[in-house]
Phi, psi and omega in degrees: 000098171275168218268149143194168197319129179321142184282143193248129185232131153271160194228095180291165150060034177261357172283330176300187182277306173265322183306347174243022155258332216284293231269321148351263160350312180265342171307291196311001198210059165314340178256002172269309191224141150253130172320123149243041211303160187234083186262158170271338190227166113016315195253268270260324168305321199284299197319301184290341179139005181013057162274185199256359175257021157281145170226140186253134182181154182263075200295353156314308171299074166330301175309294213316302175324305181335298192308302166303344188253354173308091188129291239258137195269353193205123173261153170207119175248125175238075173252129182200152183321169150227125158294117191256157164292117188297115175291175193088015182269123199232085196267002150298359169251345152087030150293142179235125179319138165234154189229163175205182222214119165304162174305135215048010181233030160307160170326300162342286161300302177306271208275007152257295153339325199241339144315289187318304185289331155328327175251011195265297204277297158320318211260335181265341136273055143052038217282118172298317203231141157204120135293126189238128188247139183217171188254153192263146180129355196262033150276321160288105159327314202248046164302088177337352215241006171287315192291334192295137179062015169071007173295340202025056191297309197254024149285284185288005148292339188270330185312279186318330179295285213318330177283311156335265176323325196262004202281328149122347169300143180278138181197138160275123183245150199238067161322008202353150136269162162343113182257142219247113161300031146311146167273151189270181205046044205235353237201130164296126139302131174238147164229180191176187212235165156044020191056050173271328161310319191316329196272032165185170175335298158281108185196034156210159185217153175272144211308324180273346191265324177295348177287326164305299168337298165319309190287302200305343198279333172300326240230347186251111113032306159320339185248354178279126132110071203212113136213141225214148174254188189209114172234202187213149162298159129347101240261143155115001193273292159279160163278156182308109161339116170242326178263067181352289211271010146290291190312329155299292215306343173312326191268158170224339185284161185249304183240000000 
């Protein structure tokens, strides 16, 4: 990495749990990146630090978007559906929680529709690089985390990776495992293909390491045209991933 003048990276979905370490992260490193975030609301900006280098926008909205995305050499999308939970749910009744997707804000509409314009949009300000954080688990149709609300959230997040990938934009896709409220950098990162992690022990990882990932992934050569899942050892089992761009250059799949 030779030293030159800093990247300007938006972070979509930076009001989220990772998306507001992802933006955390590049703040902290001003001679590397300069920062930008993307919230849907007013409360969310407010939430992170109301700079000014938040932009309120709907990646539903394509126009709306347009203005964050103007300028910027690197995208990181952490946008994603959220499932709410049906209130009367009593698990002293040995009840299993049901869920549901507001109205417009299904999979569908979010990580795809809202993927789509995102990448869409990047690809058209000439955008270099964009990171996609997804989920493990999108080989299977008959995946649990499809039924909730009736979402299929990861057929169509893999709809989008798979758009990502055919866009001719250089792009890293981040399969996340079970994401861990933890602190990062205590742990080996593993990656693999095709859920195969899913088939052991390690399948789950915390939320700053998939955010360290994300960034380093700005900084390697190695990481472009990658996609990959990500999980962690344990802590204390193994040493802390320190070395990237050996853990990029490890992957070989493209999809």
């Amino acid at each position: 990495m030779a030293a030159s003048s800093p990247i300007t990276v938006l972070v979509t979905g930076a009001g989220g749990r990772t998306g507001q370490i992802v933006y955390r992260k590049l703040k902290e490193n001003p001679n590397q990146f300069v920062a930008r975030g993307l919230v849907r609301t007013e409360e969310s900006k407010q939430k992170i630090g109301a700079a000014d280098d938040v932009f309120i926008g709907d990646i539903r909205d394509a126009g709306s978007i347009v203005p964050a995305i103007q300028g910027i050499d690197s995208l990181i999308i952490l946008t994603s559906a959220v499932p709410l939970m049906k209130p009367g749910f009593d698990p002293t009744k040995g009840q299993r929680p049901e869920f549901y997707f507001d109205d417009g804000a299904y999979p569908e509409q979010v990580d795809w529709i809202g993927q789509k314009n995102q990448i869409d949009a990047a690809k058209a300000a000439g955008v270099k690089h964009i990171v996609l954080v997804g989920s493990m688990g999108g080989t299977n149709p008959n995946h649990p985390l499809n039924k909730l609300g009736n979402g299929n959230i990861l057929v169509w997040k893999r709809k989008a990776e798979q758009y990502l990938a055919d866009s001719g934009v250089p792009y890293t896709i981040i399969r996340a495992g079970g994401l861990l409220d933890k602190d990062g950098g205590l742990r080996e990162l593993i990656v693999g293909k095709d859920d195969e992690l899913l088939q052991t022990e390690t399948k789950t990882i915390p939320r700053a390491d998939v955010a360290e990932v994300c960034i380093q992934a700005l900084n390697y050569e190695e990481a472009k045209f990658k996609a990959f899942d990500l999980a962690s050892k344990p802590e204390g089992v193994a040493a802390p991933t320190k070395d990237f761009k050996s853990l990029f250059s490890r992957i070989t799949t493209r999809f």
